[in-house]
Amino acid sequence: EAQVTQNPRYLITVTGKKLTVTCSQNMNHEYMSWYRQDPGLGLRQIYYSMNVEVTDKGDVPEGYKVSRKEKRNFPLILESPSPNQTSLYFCASSYRLGISNEQFFGPGTRLTVL
Amino acid sequence: GDSVTQMEGPVTLSEEAFLTINCTYTATGYPSLFWYVQYPGEGLQLLLKATKADDKGSNKGFEATYRKETTSFHLEKGSVQVSDSAVYFCAPSPMDTGRRALTFGSGTRLQVQP
């Protein structure tokens, strides 16, 4: 089954404790990205990757890191989480960026930073 | 950069009522246009899309027409059901495959009452 998987689905952590949220897709997609969803602010892009070893900042990259060493994986790293990073996070992928290429979304990771 | 304006929610309707959710955008060139839907507790999924001017996307009774002259892509449904209760996101996607971030609308929550 074609899908985007994220782990963990729920995470409660404390300020300053490094964490990684994994994202994997099995569709051989080139484009992958991370979003955060906050009430009243909608969906905002954190980082995106056009292909392996090619990453770039989205609208809200501060406090986050990403890497794209393999085509299928795109982990999101919070080196020193803070309470303002409490949010619902989505990973997404598409074949490539361009005409008619829809985004496929993971189920989401709800992160709480105390 | 690209931007999207969606009508604010929540939109509360009775079952079988007519639905319109407005979406206007600014973008470089002529992007593809997408509507995504997020059901409670789930990630986003594609609802419908249109790839060029005057195209009409449709799915599950929803329709949206790509209006280049007004840069709009309003979502409509003639008779909503309780099961349509969800958050709806409008999103343009650039035509080219250069380095590009993606922009989503802020989302419109629809609540359909029996």
PDB file of C-alpha atoms in Angstrom:
ATOM      1  CA  GLU A   1       0.000   0.000   0.000  1.00  0.00           C
ATOM      2  CA  ALA A   2       1.331   3.414  -1.004  1.00  0.00           C
ATOM      3  CA  GLN A   3       1.718   5.496   2.109  1.00  0.00           C
ATOM      4  CA  VAL A   4       3.631   7.993   4.184  1.00  0.00           C
ATOM      5  CA  THR A   5       4.404   6.822   7.706  1.00  0.00           C
ATOM      6  CA  GLN A   6       5.413   8.908  10.691  1.00  0.00           C
ATOM      7  CA  ASN A   7       6.672   7.893  14.104  1.00  0.00           C
ATOM      8  CA  PRO A   8       5.887   8.438  16.828  1.00  0.00           C
ATOM      9  CA  ARG A   9       2.244   9.439  16.507  1.00  0.00           C
ATOM     10  CA  TYR A  10       2.206  11.056  19.943  1.00  0.00           C
ATOM     11  CA  LEU A  11       5.101  12.400  21.964  1.00  0.00           C
ATOM     12  CA  ILE A  12       5.348  14.276  25.229  1.00  0.00           C
ATOM     13  CA  THR A  13       8.797  15.579  26.090  1.00  0.00           C
ATOM     14  CA  VAL A  14      10.525  18.244  28.135  1.00  0.00           C
ATOM     15  CA  THR A  15      12.283  21.422  27.102  1.00  0.00           C
ATOM     16  CA  GLY A  16      15.770  20.857  25.736  1.00  0.00           C
ATOM     17  CA  LYS A  17      15.619  17.111  25.208  1.00  0.00           C
ATOM     18  CA  LYS A  18      16.595  16.341  21.627  1.00  0.00           C
ATOM     19  CA  LEU A  19      14.077  14.386  19.615  1.00  0.00           C
ATOM     20  CA  THR A  20      13.601  13.025  16.104  1.00  0.00           C
ATOM     21  CA  VAL A  21      10.354  12.397  14.282  1.00  0.00           C
ATOM     22  CA  THR A  22      10.784   9.921  11.467  1.00  0.00           C
ATOM     23  CA  CYS A  23       9.053  10.046   8.106  1.00  0.00           C
ATOM     24  CA  SER A  24       9.175   7.432   5.407  1.00  0.00           C
ATOM     25  CA  GLN A  25       7.422   7.024   2.039  1.00  0.00           C
ATOM     26  CA  ASN A  26       7.278   3.963  -0.204  1.00  0.00           C
ATOM     27  CA  MET A  27       6.283   5.697  -3.446  1.00  0.00           C
ATOM     28  CA  ASN A  28       9.729   6.670  -4.731  1.00  0.00           C
ATOM     29  CA  HIS A  29       8.756  10.328  -4.427  1.00  0.00           C
ATOM     30  CA  GLU A  30      11.348  13.015  -4.981  1.00  0.00           C
ATOM     31  CA  TYR A  31       9.702  15.851  -3.045  1.00  0.00           C
ATOM     32  CA  MET A  32       9.193  15.602   0.712  1.00  0.00           C
ATOM     33  CA  SER A  33       8.289  18.205   3.279  1.00  0.00           C
ATOM     34  CA  TRP A  34       7.360  18.843   6.885  1.00  0.00           C
ATOM     35  CA  TYR A  35       4.479  21.007   8.093  1.00  0.00           C
ATOM     36  CA  ARG A  36       3.178  22.095  11.419  1.00  0.00           C
ATOM     37  CA  GLN A  37      -0.484  22.742  12.056  1.00  0.00           C
ATOM     38  CA  ASP A  38      -1.578  25.173  14.739  1.00  0.00           C
ATOM     39  CA  PRO A  39      -5.058  26.475  15.590  1.00  0.00           C
ATOM     40  CA  GLY A  40      -5.837  29.627  13.658  1.00  0.00           C
ATOM     41  CA  LEU A  41      -2.614  29.424  11.654  1.00  0.00           C
ATOM     42  CA  GLY A  42      -3.395  26.542   9.360  1.00  0.00           C
ATOM     43  CA  LEU A  43      -0.616  24.513   7.804  1.00  0.00           C
ATOM     44  CA  ARG A  44       2.855  26.006   7.581  1.00  0.00           C
ATOM     45  CA  GLN A  45       5.817  24.456   5.846  1.00  0.00           C
ATOM     46  CA  ILE A  46       8.933  23.936   7.972  1.00  0.00           C
ATOM     47  CA  TYR A  47      11.425  22.395   5.543  1.00  0.00           C
ATOM     48  CA  TYR A  48      11.261  20.706   2.206  1.00  0.00           C
ATOM     49  CA  SER A  49      13.503  18.528   0.084  1.00  0.00           C
ATOM     50  CA  MET A  50      13.527  18.392  -3.683  1.00  0.00           C
ATOM     51  CA  ASN A  51      15.592  15.180  -3.705  1.00  0.00           C
ATOM     52  CA  VAL A  52      18.343  13.330  -1.867  1.00  0.00           C
ATOM     53  CA  GLU A  53      20.812  15.715  -0.215  1.00  0.00           C
ATOM     54  CA  VAL A  54      18.765  18.750  -1.347  1.00  0.00           C
ATOM     55  CA  THR A  55      16.880  20.506   1.432  1.00  0.00           C
ATOM     56  CA  ASP A  56      15.635  24.044   1.905  1.00  0.00           C
ATOM     57  CA  LYS A  57      13.781  26.187   4.407  1.00  0.00           C
ATOM     58  CA  GLY A  58      10.058  26.679   4.332  1.00  0.00           C
ATOM     59  CA  ASP A  59       8.153  29.391   6.162  1.00  0.00           C
ATOM     60  CA  VAL A  60       8.975  28.424   9.763  1.00  0.00           C
ATOM     61  CA  PRO A  61      12.357  26.633   9.937  1.00  0.00           C
ATOM     62  CA  GLU A  62      13.677  28.077  13.204  1.00  0.00           C
ATOM     63  CA  GLY A  63      14.417  25.403  15.804  1.00  0.00           C
ATOM     64  CA  TYR A  64      14.249  22.504  13.349  1.00  0.00           C
ATOM     65  CA  LYS A  65      16.692  20.484  11.283  1.00  0.00           C
ATOM     66  CA  VAL A  66      16.165  17.920   8.568  1.00  0.00           C
ATOM     67  CA  SER A  67      18.243  15.541   6.511  1.00  0.00           C
ATOM     68  CA  ARG A  68      17.640  13.589   3.316  1.00  0.00           C
ATOM     69  CA  LYS A  69      20.261  10.887   3.045  1.00  0.00           C
ATOM     70  CA  GLU A  70      17.930   8.417   1.375  1.00  0.00           C
ATOM     71  CA  LYS A  71      15.079   9.071  -0.992  1.00  0.00           C
ATOM     72  CA  ARG A  72      12.457   7.411   1.194  1.00  0.00           C
ATOM     73  CA  ASN A  73      13.304   8.999   4.560  1.00  0.00           C
ATOM     74  CA  PHE A  74      13.055  12.574   5.742  1.00  0.00           C
ATOM     75  CA  PRO A  75      13.457  12.874   9.528  1.00  0.00           C
ATOM     76  CA  LEU A  76      12.628  16.044  11.440  1.00  0.00           C
ATOM     77  CA  ILE A  77      15.036  16.864  14.251  1.00  0.00           C
ATOM     78  CA  LEU A  78      14.412  19.176  17.180  1.00  0.00           C
ATOM     79  CA  GLU A  79      17.814  19.718  18.794  1.00  0.00           C
ATOM     80  CA  SER A  80      16.490  21.627  21.801  1.00  0.00           C
ATOM     81  CA  PRO A  81      12.694  21.602  21.846  1.00  0.00           C
ATOM     82  CA  SER A  82      10.810  24.466  23.428  1.00  0.00           C
ATOM     83  CA  PRO A  83       7.134  24.791  24.429  1.00  0.00           C
ATOM     84  CA  ASN A  84       6.361  26.912  21.358  1.00  0.00           C
ATOM     85  CA  GLN A  85       7.095  23.847  19.254  1.00  0.00           C
ATOM     86  CA  THR A  86       4.103  22.069  20.746  1.00  0.00           C
ATOM     87  CA  SER A  87       2.074  21.353  17.628  1.00  0.00           C
ATOM     88  CA  LEU A  88       0.685  18.780  15.225  1.00  0.00           C
ATOM     89  CA  TYR A  89       3.297  17.824  12.630  1.00  0.00           C
ATOM     90  CA  PHE A  90       2.736  16.337   9.197  1.00  0.00           C
ATOM     91  CA  CYS A  91       5.159  14.850   6.743  1.00  0.00           C
ATOM     92  CA  ALA A  92       4.193  14.827   3.078  1.00  0.00           C
ATOM     93  CA  SER A  93       5.613  13.658  -0.218  1.00  0.00           C
ATOM     94  CA  SER A  94       4.909  13.982  -3.917  1.00  0.00           C
ATOM     95  CA  TYR A  95       6.400  12.514  -7.072  1.00  0.00           C
ATOM     96  CA  ARG A  96       8.000  15.857  -7.758  1.00  0.00           C
ATOM     97  CA  LEU A  97       6.970  19.455  -7.606  1.00  0.00           C
ATOM     98  CA  GLY A  98       5.011  20.428 -10.643  1.00  0.00           C
ATOM     99  CA  ILE A  99       1.783  20.230 -12.492  1.00  0.00           C
ATOM    100  CA  SER A 100      -0.898  17.976 -11.041  1.00  0.00           C
ATOM    101  CA  ASN A 101       1.399  16.354  -8.486  1.00  0.00           C
ATOM    102  CA  GLU A 102      -0.611  16.013  -5.299  1.00  0.00           C
ATOM    103  CA  GLN A 103       0.896  15.825  -1.853  1.00  0.00           C
ATOM    104  CA  PHE A 104       0.487  12.580   0.119  1.00  0.00           C
ATOM    105  CA  PHE A 105       0.346  13.183   3.854  1.00  0.00           C
ATOM    106  CA  GLY A 106       1.309  11.085   6.818  1.00  0.00           C
ATOM    107  CA  PRO A 107      -1.122  10.600   9.727  1.00  0.00           C
ATOM    108  CA  GLY A 108       0.501  13.276  11.883  1.00  0.00           C
ATOM    109  CA  THR A 109       2.582  13.463  15.040  1.00  0.00           C
ATOM    110  CA  ARG A 110       1.196  15.312  18.009  1.00  0.00           C
ATOM    111  CA  LEU A 111       4.080  16.775  19.977  1.00  0.00           C
ATOM    112  CA  THR A 112       3.829  18.343  23.420  1.00  0.00           C
ATOM    113  CA  VAL A 113       6.885  20.076  24.896  1.00  0.00           C
ATOM    114  CA  LEU A 114       6.607  20.785  28.612  1.00  0.00           C
TER     115      LEU A 114
ATOM    116  CA  GLY B   1       5.922  34.556  -2.731  1.00  0.00           C
ATOM    117  CA  ASP B   2       2.753  32.553  -3.158  1.00  0.00           C
ATOM    118  CA  SER B   3      -0.172  33.199  -0.815  1.00  0.00           C
ATOM    119  CA  VAL B   4      -3.662  31.833  -0.291  1.00  0.00           C
ATOM    120  CA  THR B   5      -6.697  33.416   1.298  1.00  0.00           C
ATOM    121  CA  GLN B   6      -9.516  31.215   2.491  1.00  0.00           C
ATOM    122  CA  MET B   7     -12.726  32.215   4.166  1.00  0.00           C
ATOM    123  CA  GLU B   8     -12.544  31.858   7.895  1.00  0.00           C
ATOM    124  CA  GLY B   9     -14.522  29.231   9.671  1.00  0.00           C
ATOM    125  CA  PRO B  10     -16.106  27.523  11.242  1.00  0.00           C
ATOM    126  CA  VAL B  11     -18.848  27.180   8.693  1.00  0.00           C
ATOM    127  CA  THR B  12     -21.898  25.559  10.240  1.00  0.00           C
ATOM    128  CA  LEU B  13     -24.585  24.175   7.947  1.00  0.00           C
ATOM    129  CA  SER B  14     -27.555  21.903   8.201  1.00  0.00           C
ATOM    130  CA  GLU B  15     -27.586  18.657   6.272  1.00  0.00           C
ATOM    131  CA  GLU B  16     -28.505  19.086   2.586  1.00  0.00           C
ATOM    132  CA  ALA B  17     -27.548  22.768   2.585  1.00  0.00           C
ATOM    133  CA  PHE B  18     -25.436  24.308  -0.187  1.00  0.00           C
ATOM    134  CA  LEU B  19     -21.761  24.863   0.579  1.00  0.00           C
ATOM    135  CA  THR B  20     -19.304  27.417  -0.749  1.00  0.00           C
ATOM    136  CA  ILE B  21     -15.805  27.883   0.637  1.00  0.00           C
ATOM    137  CA  ASN B  22     -13.970  30.743  -1.010  1.00  0.00           C
ATOM    138  CA  CYS B  23     -10.310  30.576  -1.983  1.00  0.00           C
ATOM    139  CA  THR B  24      -8.211  33.169  -3.760  1.00  0.00           C
ATOM    140  CA  TYR B  25      -4.492  32.986  -4.395  1.00  0.00           C
ATOM    141  CA  THR B  26      -1.481  34.872  -5.612  1.00  0.00           C
ATOM    142  CA  ALA B  27       1.234  32.873  -7.316  1.00  0.00           C
ATOM    143  CA  THR B  28       3.955  33.064  -9.898  1.00  0.00           C
ATOM    144  CA  GLY B  29       2.666  31.926 -13.252  1.00  0.00           C
ATOM    145  CA  TYR B  30      -0.314  29.618 -13.436  1.00  0.00           C
ATOM    146  CA  PRO B  31      -0.136  26.978 -10.760  1.00  0.00           C
ATOM    147  CA  SER B  32      -2.127  23.810 -10.397  1.00  0.00           C
ATOM    148  CA  LEU B  33      -4.799  24.221  -7.742  1.00  0.00           C
ATOM    149  CA  PHE B  34      -5.770  21.717  -5.099  1.00  0.00           C
ATOM    150  CA  TRP B  35      -8.331  21.251  -2.363  1.00  0.00           C
ATOM    151  CA  TYR B  36      -7.357  18.942   0.480  1.00  0.00           C
ATOM    152  CA  VAL B  37      -9.633  17.642   3.226  1.00  0.00           C
ATOM    153  CA  GLN B  38      -8.688  16.699   6.768  1.00  0.00           C
ATOM    154  CA  TYR B  39     -11.150  14.502   8.632  1.00  0.00           C
ATOM    155  CA  PRO B  40     -10.950  14.491  12.442  1.00  0.00           C
ATOM    156  CA  GLY B  41      -7.805  12.805  13.709  1.00  0.00           C
ATOM    157  CA  GLU B  42      -6.366  12.215  10.255  1.00  0.00           C
ATOM    158  CA  GLY B  43      -3.840  13.693   7.875  1.00  0.00           C
ATOM    159  CA  LEU B  44      -4.770  15.690   4.806  1.00  0.00           C
ATOM    160  CA  GLN B  45      -5.905  13.933   1.661  1.00  0.00           C
ATOM    161  CA  LEU B  46      -6.550  15.196  -1.812  1.00  0.00           C
ATOM    162  CA  LEU B  47     -10.171  16.106  -2.498  1.00  0.00           C
ATOM    163  CA  LEU B  48      -9.908  17.519  -6.011  1.00  0.00           C
ATOM    164  CA  LYS B  49      -7.612  19.431  -8.315  1.00  0.00           C
ATOM    165  CA  ALA B  50      -7.481  21.516 -11.491  1.00  0.00           C
ATOM    166  CA  THR B  51      -4.390  22.025 -13.581  1.00  0.00           C
ATOM    167  CA  LYS B  52      -5.311  24.834 -15.979  1.00  0.00           C
ATOM    168  CA  ALA B  53      -7.672  27.750 -16.407  1.00  0.00           C
ATOM    169  CA  ASP B  54     -11.380  26.898 -16.658  1.00  0.00           C
ATOM    170  CA  ASP B  55     -10.741  23.306 -15.561  1.00  0.00           C
ATOM    171  CA  LYS B  56     -13.301  21.970 -13.123  1.00  0.00           C
ATOM    172  CA  GLY B  57     -12.166  19.511 -10.497  1.00  0.00           C
ATOM    173  CA  SER B  58     -14.768  17.269  -8.890  1.00  0.00           C
ATOM    174  CA  ASN B  59     -14.960  14.458  -6.371  1.00  0.00           C
ATOM    175  CA  LYS B  60     -17.505  13.152  -3.840  1.00  0.00           C
ATOM    176  CA  GLY B  61     -20.039  15.758  -4.969  1.00  0.00           C
ATOM    177  CA  PHE B  62     -17.599  18.652  -4.464  1.00  0.00           C
ATOM    178  CA  GLU B  63     -16.611  20.899  -7.347  1.00  0.00           C
ATOM    179  CA  ALA B  64     -14.205  23.770  -7.909  1.00  0.00           C
ATOM    180  CA  THR B  65     -13.425  25.732 -11.081  1.00  0.00           C
ATOM    181  CA  TYR B  66     -10.046  27.275 -11.841  1.00  0.00           C
ATOM    182  CA  ARG B  67     -10.772  30.961 -12.527  1.00  0.00           C
ATOM    183  CA  LYS B  68      -7.625  32.574 -13.858  1.00  0.00           C
ATOM    184  CA  GLU B  69      -9.193  36.015 -14.270  1.00  0.00           C
ATOM    185  CA  THR B  70     -10.164  36.228 -10.602  1.00  0.00           C
ATOM    186  CA  THR B  71      -7.364  33.944  -9.302  1.00  0.00           C
ATOM    187  CA  SER B  72      -9.945  31.927  -7.425  1.00  0.00           C
ATOM    188  CA  PHE B  73     -10.761  28.274  -6.811  1.00  0.00           C
ATOM    189  CA  HIS B  74     -13.936  28.233  -4.733  1.00  0.00           C
ATOM    190  CA  LEU B  75     -15.146  24.902  -3.383  1.00  0.00           C
ATOM    191  CA  GLU B  76     -18.848  24.056  -3.733  1.00  0.00           C
ATOM    192  CA  LYS B  77     -21.204  21.225  -2.914  1.00  0.00           C
ATOM    193  CA  GLY B  78     -24.894  21.192  -3.597  1.00  0.00           C
ATOM    194  CA  SER B  79     -26.012  19.134  -0.611  1.00  0.00           C
ATOM    195  CA  VAL B  80     -23.692  18.552   2.332  1.00  0.00           C
ATOM    196  CA  GLN B  81     -23.830  15.561   4.636  1.00  0.00           C
ATOM    197  CA  VAL B  82     -22.781  15.114   8.258  1.00  0.00           C
ATOM    198  CA  SER B  83     -19.871  13.027   6.985  1.00  0.00           C
ATOM    199  CA  ASP B  84     -18.498  16.105   5.170  1.00  0.00           C
ATOM    200  CA  SER B  85     -17.621  17.680   8.524  1.00  0.00           C
ATOM    201  CA  ALA B  86     -13.892  18.304   8.236  1.00  0.00           C
ATOM    202  CA  VAL B  87     -11.289  20.990   7.655  1.00  0.00           C
ATOM    203  CA  TYR B  88     -10.734  22.036   4.029  1.00  0.00           C
ATOM    204  CA  PHE B  89      -7.481  23.484   2.710  1.00  0.00           C
ATOM    205  CA  CYS B  90      -6.875  25.283  -0.559  1.00  0.00           C
ATOM    206  CA  ALA B  91      -3.358  25.050  -2.025  1.00  0.00           C
ATOM    207  CA  PRO B  92      -1.711  26.191  -5.251  1.00  0.00           C
ATOM    208  CA  SER B  93       1.184  24.123  -6.508  1.00  0.00           C
ATOM    209  CA  PRO B  94       3.787  25.675  -8.785  1.00  0.00           C
ATOM    210  CA  MET B  95       4.114  24.521 -12.362  1.00  0.00           C
ATOM    211  CA  ASP B  96       7.851  24.275 -12.490  1.00  0.00           C
ATOM    212  CA  THR B  97      10.171  21.929 -10.690  1.00  0.00           C
ATOM    213  CA  GLY B  98      12.593  24.524  -9.419  1.00  0.00           C
ATOM    214  CA  ARG B  99      13.234  24.979  -5.740  1.00  0.00           C
ATOM    215  CA  ARG B 100       9.880  25.941  -4.309  1.00  0.00           C
ATOM    216  CA  ALA B 101       8.165  25.881  -0.975  1.00  0.00           C
ATOM    217  CA  LEU B 102       4.447  25.206  -0.828  1.00  0.00           C
ATOM    218  CA  THR B 103       1.747  27.398   0.640  1.00  0.00           C
ATOM    219  CA  PHE B 104      -1.546  26.249   2.078  1.00  0.00           C
ATOM    220  CA  GLY B 105      -4.569  28.259   3.034  1.00  0.00           C
ATOM    221  CA  SER B 106      -5.347  28.553   6.726  1.00  0.00           C
ATOM    222  CA  GLY B 107      -8.079  25.940   6.482  1.00  0.00           C
ATOM    223  CA  THR B 108     -11.843  26.231   6.822  1.00  0.00           C
ATOM    224  CA  ARG B 109     -13.619  24.044   9.330  1.00  0.00           C
ATOM    225  CA  LEU B 110     -17.013  22.787   8.168  1.00  0.00           C
ATOM    226  CA  GLN B 111     -19.527  21.502  10.671  1.00  0.00           C
ATOM    227  CA  VAL B 112     -22.655  19.863   9.282  1.00  0.00           C
ATOM    228  CA  GLN B 113     -25.527  19.342  11.669  1.00  0.00           C
ATOM    229  CA  PRO B 114     -28.172  16.644  11.167  1.00  0.00           C
TER     230      PRO B 114
END
